[in-house]
Amino acid sequence: MFKDTKAFSGYSAKEIVNTLEFYRNGLGLEVEETSEPMRMLKLHLGTGGVVLIYPKGDAHVPAEYTVLNFPVNDIESTVDELTTKGIQFEHYKGTPMETDEKGISRNGGPLIAWFKDPSGNILSVIEDKTV
């Protein structure tokens, strides 16, 4: 029934202005603003997919899990570049996903580093040498 639909994902943000700036200028994504019926953002991904971000104001609660993963060819250079743009990476100690001083987890799975958007939603860059 849904195999040919153009499904999309979405999650909330506390507000839209800083969120727009973060995704457009911080991450370099194509971001479309909508105004009907409310101001929302559509992130246009390289896969052709779309992620909808909608405002929830003070009712927003950040996701406690990764909501969006960005595959990258070289995680080291990506983390360095994002860090120079002011993006701070999460640091986890004493867990299976323990991270190093840069915020990169090197624990047997793919190399991955987590960071948050202005509303506290968790995003990641994950190394994939095929991209």
GROMACS .gro file of N, CA and C in nm:
model
  393
    1MET      N    1   0.081  -0.120   0.000
    1MET     CA    2   0.000   0.000   0.000
    1MET      C    3   0.086   0.128   0.000
    2PHE      N    4   0.197   0.130   0.077
    2PHE     CA    5   0.277   0.251   0.088
    2PHE      C    6   0.412   0.243   0.015
    3LYS      N    7   0.440   0.135  -0.054
    3LYS     CA    8   0.574   0.116  -0.108
    3LYS      C    9   0.616   0.224  -0.207
    4ASP      N   10   0.523   0.290  -0.271
    4ASP     CA   11   0.557   0.393  -0.368
    4ASP      C   12   0.531   0.535  -0.318
    5THR      N   13   0.495   0.548  -0.190
    5THR     CA   14   0.471   0.683  -0.138
    5THR      C   15   0.603   0.753  -0.111
    6LYS      N   16   0.600   0.882  -0.109
    6LYS     CA   17   0.719   0.961  -0.077
    6LYS      C   18   0.714   0.997   0.071
    7ALA      N   19   0.732   0.894   0.153
    7ALA     CA   20   0.727   0.911   0.298
    7ALA      C   21   0.839   1.005   0.344
    8PHE      N   22   0.815   1.069   0.457
    8PHE     CA   23   0.916   1.156   0.516
    8PHE      C   24   0.908   1.144   0.667
    9SER      N   25   1.012   1.188   0.731
    9SER     CA   26   1.019   1.186   0.875
    9SER      C   27   1.010   1.329   0.926
   10GLY      N   28   0.983   1.344   1.053
   10GLY     CA   29   0.978   1.476   1.112
   10GLY      C   30   1.004   1.471   1.261
   11TYR      N   31   1.046   1.582   1.315
   11TYR     CA   32   1.062   1.596   1.459
   11TYR      C   33   1.047   1.743   1.495
   12SER      N   34   1.030   1.768   1.624
   12SER     CA   35   1.001   1.904   1.668
   12SER      C   36   1.127   1.980   1.707
   13ALA      N   37   1.109   2.111   1.714
   13ALA     CA   38   1.213   2.203   1.761
   13ALA      C   39   1.146   2.303   1.855
   14LYS      N   40   1.224   2.360   1.942
   14LYS     CA   41   1.169   2.460   2.033
   14LYS      C   42   1.126   2.584   1.956
   15GLU      N   43   1.210   2.627   1.861
   15GLU     CA   44   1.177   2.741   1.776
   15GLU      C   45   1.245   2.724   1.641
   16ILE      N   46   1.207   2.806   1.545
   16ILE     CA   47   1.250   2.785   1.407
   16ILE      C   48   1.370   2.871   1.365
   17VAL      N   49   1.384   2.992   1.416
   17VAL     CA   50   1.488   3.083   1.367
   17VAL      C   51   1.629   3.025   1.385
   18ASN      N   52   1.667   2.990   1.509
   18ASN     CA   53   1.800   2.933   1.532
   18ASN      C   54   1.815   2.797   1.465
   19THR      N   55   1.706   2.723   1.456
   19THR     CA   56   1.708   2.592   1.391
   19THR      C   57   1.739   2.607   1.243
   20LEU      N   58   1.677   2.703   1.178
   20LEU     CA   59   1.703   2.731   1.036
   20LEU      C   60   1.850   2.767   1.015
   21GLU      N   61   1.901   2.855   1.096
   21GLU     CA   62   2.042   2.897   1.087
   21GLU      C   63   2.135   2.778   1.104
   22PHE      N   64   2.110   2.694   1.201
   22PHE     CA   65   2.194   2.578   1.230
   22PHE      C   66   2.199   2.481   1.112
   23TYR      N   67   2.083   2.444   1.060
   23TYR     CA   68   2.080   2.345   0.952
   23TYR      C   69   2.130   2.402   0.819
   24ARG      N   70   2.097   2.527   0.792
   24ARG     CA   71   2.137   2.588   0.664
   24ARG      C   72   2.285   2.627   0.665
   25ASN      N   73   2.326   2.706   0.763
   25ASN     CA   74   2.462   2.760   0.764
   25ASN      C   75   2.561   2.671   0.840
   26GLY      N   76   2.518   2.608   0.947
   26GLY     CA   77   2.607   2.521   1.023
   26GLY      C   78   2.634   2.389   0.952
   27LEU      N   79   2.527   2.327   0.900
   27LEU     CA   80   2.542   2.196   0.835
   27LEU      C   81   2.542   2.203   0.683
   28GLY      N   82   2.505   2.317   0.627
   28GLY     CA   83   2.510   2.333   0.482
   28GLY      C   84   2.399   2.261   0.407
   29LEU      N   85   2.286   2.236   0.472
   29LEU     CA   86   2.174   2.168   0.407
   29LEU      C   87   2.086   2.267   0.332
   30GLU      N   88   2.020   2.218   0.230
   30GLU     CA   89   1.916   2.297   0.164
   30GLU      C   90   1.794   2.293   0.255
   31VAL      N   91   1.748   2.410   0.297
   31VAL     CA   92   1.637   2.419   0.390
   31VAL      C   93   1.529   2.508   0.328
   32GLU      N   94   1.409   2.455   0.324
   32GLU     CA   95   1.293   2.530   0.273
   32GLU      C   96   1.206   2.569   0.391
   33GLU      N   97   1.162   2.693   0.393
   33GLU     CA   98   1.071   2.740   0.497
   33GLU      C   99   0.929   2.736   0.444
   34THR      N  100   0.838   2.693   0.528
   34THR     CA  101   0.697   2.696   0.492
   34THR      C  102   0.627   2.797   0.583
   35SER      N  103   0.514   2.842   0.542
   35SER     CA  104   0.439   2.936   0.627
   35SER      C  105   0.293   2.896   0.642
   36GLU      N  106   0.251   2.793   0.575
   36GLU     CA  107   0.111   2.750   0.582
   36GLU      C  108   0.104   2.611   0.642
   37PRO      N  109   0.029   2.580   0.740
   37PRO     CA  110  -0.045   2.673   0.824
   37PRO      C  111   0.041   2.739   0.932
   38MET      N  112   0.165   2.689   0.951
   38MET     CA  113   0.258   2.753   1.045
   38MET      C  114   0.397   2.747   0.985
   39ARG      N  115   0.487   2.824   1.041
   39ARG     CA  116   0.625   2.825   0.992
   39ARG      C  117   0.695   2.696   1.033
   40MET      N  118   0.735   2.618   0.933
   40MET     CA  119   0.807   2.493   0.954
   40MET      C  120   0.927   2.490   0.859
   41LEU      N  121   1.014   2.393   0.879
   41LEU     CA  122   1.130   2.376   0.792
   41LEU      C  123   1.124   2.240   0.725
   42LYS      N  124   1.168   2.236   0.600
   42LYS     CA  125   1.186   2.110   0.529
   42LYS      C  126   1.334   2.100   0.495
   43LEU      N  127   1.399   1.998   0.551
   43LEU     CA  128   1.538   1.971   0.518
   43LEU      C  129   1.540   1.882   0.396
   44HIS      N  130   1.610   1.924   0.292
   44HIS     CA  131   1.622   1.843   0.171
   44HIS      C  132   1.755   1.770   0.177
   45LEU      N  133   1.748   1.638   0.184
   45LEU     CA  134   1.865   1.553   0.200
   45LEU      C  135   1.921   1.510   0.066
   46GLY      N  136   2.047   1.472   0.064
   46GLY     CA  137   2.113   1.428  -0.058
   46GLY      C  138   2.051   1.304  -0.120
   47THR      N  139   1.978   1.227  -0.042
   47THR     CA  140   1.911   1.107  -0.092
   47THR      C  141   1.783   1.140  -0.167
   48GLY      N  142   1.741   1.267  -0.161
   48GLY     CA  143   1.613   1.305  -0.217
   48GLY      C  144   1.503   1.308  -0.112
   49GLY      N  145   1.534   1.257   0.005
   49GLY     CA  146   1.437   1.256   0.115
   49GLY      C  147   1.420   1.394   0.177
   50VAL      N  148   1.314   1.406   0.253
   50VAL     CA  149   1.282   1.532   0.321
   50VAL      C  150   1.255   1.502   0.467
   51VAL      N  151   1.302   1.589   0.555
   51VAL     CA  152   1.272   1.583   0.697
   51VAL      C  153   1.200   1.712   0.733
   52LEU      N  154   1.086   1.698   0.798
   52LEU     CA  155   1.007   1.814   0.840
   52LEU      C  156   1.041   1.847   0.985
   53ILE      N  157   1.069   1.973   1.011
   53ILE     CA  158   1.091   2.019   1.149
   53ILE      C  159   0.983   2.121   1.181
   54TYR      N  160   0.910   2.095   1.287
   54TYR     CA  161   0.797   2.179   1.322
   54TYR      C  162   0.816   2.236   1.463
   55PRO      N  163   0.769   2.358   1.487
   55PRO     CA  164   0.789   2.422   1.618
   55PRO      C  165   0.691   2.371   1.723
   56LYS      N  166   0.742   2.353   1.845
   56LYS     CA  167   0.656   2.315   1.957
   56LYS      C  168   0.673   2.410   2.075
   57GLY      N  169   0.758   2.510   2.060
   57GLY     CA  170   0.775   2.607   2.168
   57GLY      C  171   0.817   2.540   2.298
   58ASP      N  172   0.761   2.587   2.408
   58ASP     CA  173   0.797   2.533   2.539
   58ASP      C  174   0.753   2.390   2.560
   59ALA      N  175   0.665   2.338   2.473
   59ALA     CA  176   0.621   2.198   2.483
   59ALA      C  177   0.723   2.102   2.422
   60HIS      N  178   0.826   2.157   2.354
   60HIS     CA  179   0.927   2.071   2.291
   60HIS      C  180   1.008   1.994   2.395
   61VAL      N  181   1.024   1.865   2.371
   61VAL     CA  182   1.111   1.780   2.450
   61VAL      C  183   1.208   1.715   2.353
   62PRO      N  184   1.339   1.737   2.368
   62PRO     CA  185   1.434   1.678   2.274
   62PRO      C  186   1.428   1.526   2.276
   63ALA      N  187   1.449   1.468   2.160
   63ALA     CA  188   1.457   1.322   2.151
   63ALA      C  189   1.578   1.273   2.229
   64GLU      N  190   1.565   1.159   2.293
   64GLU     CA  191   1.675   1.100   2.369
   64GLU      C  192   1.752   0.998   2.286
   65TYR      N  193   1.731   1.000   2.158
   65TYR     CA  194   1.795   0.907   2.064
   65TYR      C  195   1.833   0.986   1.939
   66THR      N  196   1.911   0.925   1.852
   66THR     CA  197   1.955   0.993   1.730
   66THR      C  198   1.839   1.003   1.633
   67VAL      N  199   1.806   1.126   1.591
   67VAL     CA  200   1.694   1.147   1.499
   67VAL      C  201   1.739   1.156   1.354
   68LEU      N  202   1.867   1.186   1.330
   68LEU     CA  203   1.915   1.202   1.193
   68LEU      C  204   2.064   1.171   1.189
   69ASN      N  205   2.104   1.082   1.096
   69ASN     CA  206   2.243   1.042   1.078
   69ASN      C  207   2.294   1.092   0.944
   70PHE      N  208   2.413   1.149   0.944
   70PHE     CA  209   2.475   1.196   0.820
   70PHE      C  210   2.597   1.109   0.789
   71PRO      N  211   2.588   1.021   0.688
   71PRO     CA  212   2.705   0.943   0.649
   71PRO      C  213   2.811   1.033   0.585
   72VAL      N  214   2.935   1.015   0.626
   72VAL     CA  215   3.046   1.094   0.572
   72VAL      C  216   3.161   1.001   0.538
   73ASN      N  217   3.241   1.040   0.442
   73ASN     CA  218   3.354   0.959   0.399
   73ASN      C  219   3.469   0.963   0.499
   74ASP      N  220   3.489   1.078   0.562
   74ASP     CA  221   3.602   1.097   0.654
   74ASP      C  222   3.552   1.166   0.780
   75ILE      N  223   3.528   1.087   0.883
   75ILE     CA  224   3.471   1.143   1.006
   75ILE      C  225   3.566   1.241   1.074
   76GLU      N  226   3.696   1.215   1.069
   76GLU     CA  227   3.794   1.304   1.134
   76GLU      C  228   3.784   1.446   1.078
   77SER      N  229   3.789   1.459   0.946
   77SER     CA  230   3.785   1.593   0.887
   77SER      C  231   3.647   1.657   0.905
   78THR      N  232   3.541   1.577   0.903
   78THR     CA  233   3.407   1.631   0.923
   78THR      C  234   3.390   1.685   1.064
   79VAL      N  235   3.434   1.609   1.163
   79VAL     CA  236   3.426   1.655   1.302
   79VAL      C  237   3.509   1.782   1.319
   80ASP      N  238   3.628   1.785   1.261
   80ASP     CA  239   3.712   1.905   1.271
   80ASP      C  240   3.644   2.026   1.208
   81GLU      N  241   3.586   2.008   1.090
   81GLU     CA  242   3.520   2.120   1.022
   81GLU      C  243   3.399   2.169   1.101
   82LEU      N  244   3.317   2.077   1.150
   82LEU     CA  245   3.199   2.118   1.228
   82LEU      C  246   3.240   2.186   1.359
   83THR      N  247   3.347   2.138   1.419
   83THR     CA  248   3.397   2.199   1.543
   83THR      C  249   3.439   2.343   1.517
   84THR      N  250   3.503   2.371   1.403
   84THR     CA  251   3.543   2.509   1.372
   84THR      C  252   3.421   2.598   1.350
   85LYS      N  253   3.306   2.538   1.317
   85LYS     CA  254   3.182   2.615   1.301
   85LYS      C  255   3.107   2.632   1.433
   86GLY      N  256   3.168   2.584   1.541
   86GLY     CA  257   3.108   2.602   1.673
   86GLY      C  258   3.018   2.488   1.718
   87ILE      N  259   3.011   2.382   1.641
   87ILE     CA  260   2.929   2.267   1.681
   87ILE      C  261   3.006   2.185   1.783
   88GLN      N  262   2.940   2.156   1.895
   88GLN     CA  263   3.004   2.081   2.002
   88GLN      C  264   2.957   1.935   1.997
   89PHE      N  265   3.052   1.845   2.006
   89PHE     CA  266   3.020   1.703   2.003
   89PHE      C  267   2.998   1.650   2.143
   90GLU      N  268   2.910   1.552   2.152
   90GLU     CA  269   2.879   1.488   2.280
   90GLU      C  270   2.996   1.399   2.321
   91HIS      N  271   3.014   1.385   2.451
   91HIS     CA  272   3.119   1.298   2.504
   91HIS      C  273   3.054   1.200   2.600
   92TYR      N  274   3.074   1.072   2.571
   92TYR     CA  275   3.017   0.965   2.654
   92TYR      C  276   3.133   0.885   2.713
   93LYS      N  277   3.130   0.865   2.843
   93LYS     CA  278   3.235   0.788   2.912
   93LYS      C  279   3.170   0.672   2.986
   94GLY      N  280   3.242   0.561   2.989
   94GLY     CA  281   3.197   0.445   3.066
   94GLY      C  282   3.075   0.375   3.010
   95THR      N  283   3.052   0.389   2.881
   95THR     CA  284   2.939   0.323   2.816
   95THR      C  285   2.991   0.250   2.692
   96PRO      N  286   2.911   0.162   2.634
   96PRO     CA  287   2.954   0.095   2.511
   96PRO      C  288   2.980   0.193   2.396
   97MET      N  289   2.925   0.313   2.402
   97MET     CA  290   2.947   0.411   2.296
   97MET      C  291   3.048   0.518   2.339
   98GLU      N  292   3.138   0.483   2.429
   98GLU     CA  293   3.239   0.577   2.479
   98GLU      C  294   3.310   0.650   2.365
   99THR      N  295   3.334   0.778   2.385
   99THR     CA  296   3.394   0.862   2.282
   99THR      C  297   3.532   0.911   2.325
  100ASP      N  298   3.610   0.950   2.225
  100ASP     CA  299   3.743   1.004   2.253
  100ASP      C  300   3.734   1.155   2.275
  101GLU      N  301   3.850   1.221   2.280
  101GLU     CA  302   3.854   1.365   2.309
  101GLU      C  303   3.784   1.449   2.201
  102LYS      N  304   3.772   1.397   2.078
  102LYS     CA  305   3.701   1.469   1.972
  102LYS      C  306   3.551   1.443   1.975
  103GLY      N  307   3.510   1.339   2.049
  103GLY     CA  308   3.369   1.301   2.051
  103GLY      C  309   3.337   1.187   1.956
  104ILE      N  310   3.440   1.116   1.909
  104ILE     CA  311   3.420   1.006   1.814
  104ILE      C  312   3.422   0.873   1.889
  105SER      N  313   3.321   0.791   1.864
  105SER     CA  314   3.316   0.657   1.921
  105SER      C  315   3.389   0.562   1.827
  106ARG      N  316   3.484   0.488   1.883
  106ARG     CA  317   3.568   0.396   1.805
  106ARG      C  318   3.561   0.255   1.866
  107ASN      N  319   3.442   0.212   1.898
  107ASN     CA  320   3.426   0.089   1.975
  107ASN      C  321   3.381  -0.031   1.895
  108GLY      N  322   3.443  -0.055   1.782
  108GLY     CA  323   3.417  -0.177   1.707
  108GLY      C  324   3.313  -0.165   1.597
  109GLY      N  325   3.221  -0.074   1.610
  109GLY     CA  326   3.123  -0.050   1.504
  109GLY      C  327   3.174   0.058   1.413
  110PRO      N  328   3.088   0.114   1.332
  110PRO     CA  329   3.133   0.226   1.249
  110PRO      C  330   3.173   0.345   1.337
  111LEU      N  331   3.268   0.423   1.290
  111LEU     CA  332   3.306   0.543   1.363
  111LEU      C  333   3.188   0.639   1.360
  112ILE      N  334   3.151   0.693   1.474
  112ILE     CA  335   3.033   0.779   1.484
  112ILE      C  336   3.057   0.886   1.589
  113ALA      N  337   3.001   1.005   1.564
  113ALA     CA  338   3.009   1.116   1.660
  113ALA      C  339   2.874   1.184   1.666
  114TRP      N  340   2.829   1.214   1.787
  114TRP     CA  341   2.696   1.272   1.807
  114TRP      C  342   2.707   1.419   1.846
  115PHE      N  343   2.610   1.497   1.801
  115PHE     CA  344   2.599   1.638   1.837
  115PHE      C  345   2.452   1.674   1.841
  116LYS      N  346   2.421   1.791   1.893
  116LYS     CA  347   2.281   1.831   1.909
  116LYS      C  348   2.250   1.955   1.827
  117ASP      N  349   2.124   1.964   1.783
  117ASP     CA  350   2.078   2.086   1.718
  117ASP      C  351   2.039   2.186   1.827
  118PRO      N  352   2.001   2.309   1.791
  118PRO     CA  353   1.972   2.411   1.894
  118PRO      C  354   1.860   2.372   1.991
  119SER      N  355   1.775   2.275   1.953
  119SER     CA  356   1.666   2.231   2.040
  119SER      C  357   1.702   2.108   2.121
  120GLY      N  358   1.826   2.061   2.108
  120GLY     CA  359   1.871   1.945   2.185
  120GLY      C  360   1.845   1.811   2.120
  121ASN      N  361   1.795   1.809   1.997
  121ASN     CA  362   1.775   1.683   1.926
  121ASN      C  363   1.912   1.627   1.887
  122ILE      N  364   1.929   1.496   1.899
  122ILE     CA  365   2.058   1.433   1.874
  122ILE      C  366   2.072   1.395   1.727
  123LEU      N  367   2.184   1.437   1.669
  123LEU     CA  368   2.220   1.406   1.531
  123LEU      C  369   2.356   1.336   1.534
  124SER      N  370   2.395   1.274   1.422
  124SER     CA  371   2.527   1.214   1.419
  124SER      C  372   2.591   1.226   1.283
  125VAL      N  373   2.722   1.217   1.283
  125VAL     CA  374   2.797   1.189   1.160
  125VAL      C  375   2.853   1.049   1.180
  126ILE      N  376   2.843   0.969   1.076
  126ILE     CA  377   2.885   0.829   1.084
  126ILE      C  378   2.972   0.799   0.962
  127GLU      N  379   3.088   0.743   0.986
  127GLU     CA  380   3.180   0.720   0.873
  127GLU      C  381   3.131   0.606   0.786
  128ASP      N  382   3.128   0.633   0.655
  128ASP     CA  383   3.089   0.535   0.554
  128ASP      C  384   3.177   0.564   0.432
  129LYS      N  385   3.276   0.482   0.411
  129LYS     CA  386   3.374   0.505   0.304
  129LYS      C  387   3.313   0.492   0.164
  130THR      N  388   3.186   0.451   0.155
  130THR     CA  389   3.124   0.438   0.023
  130THR      C  390   3.055   0.566  -0.023
  131VAL      N  391   3.051   0.669   0.063
  131VAL     CA  392   2.984   0.794   0.023
  131VAL      C  393   3.082   0.892  -0.040
   0.00000   0.00000   0.00000
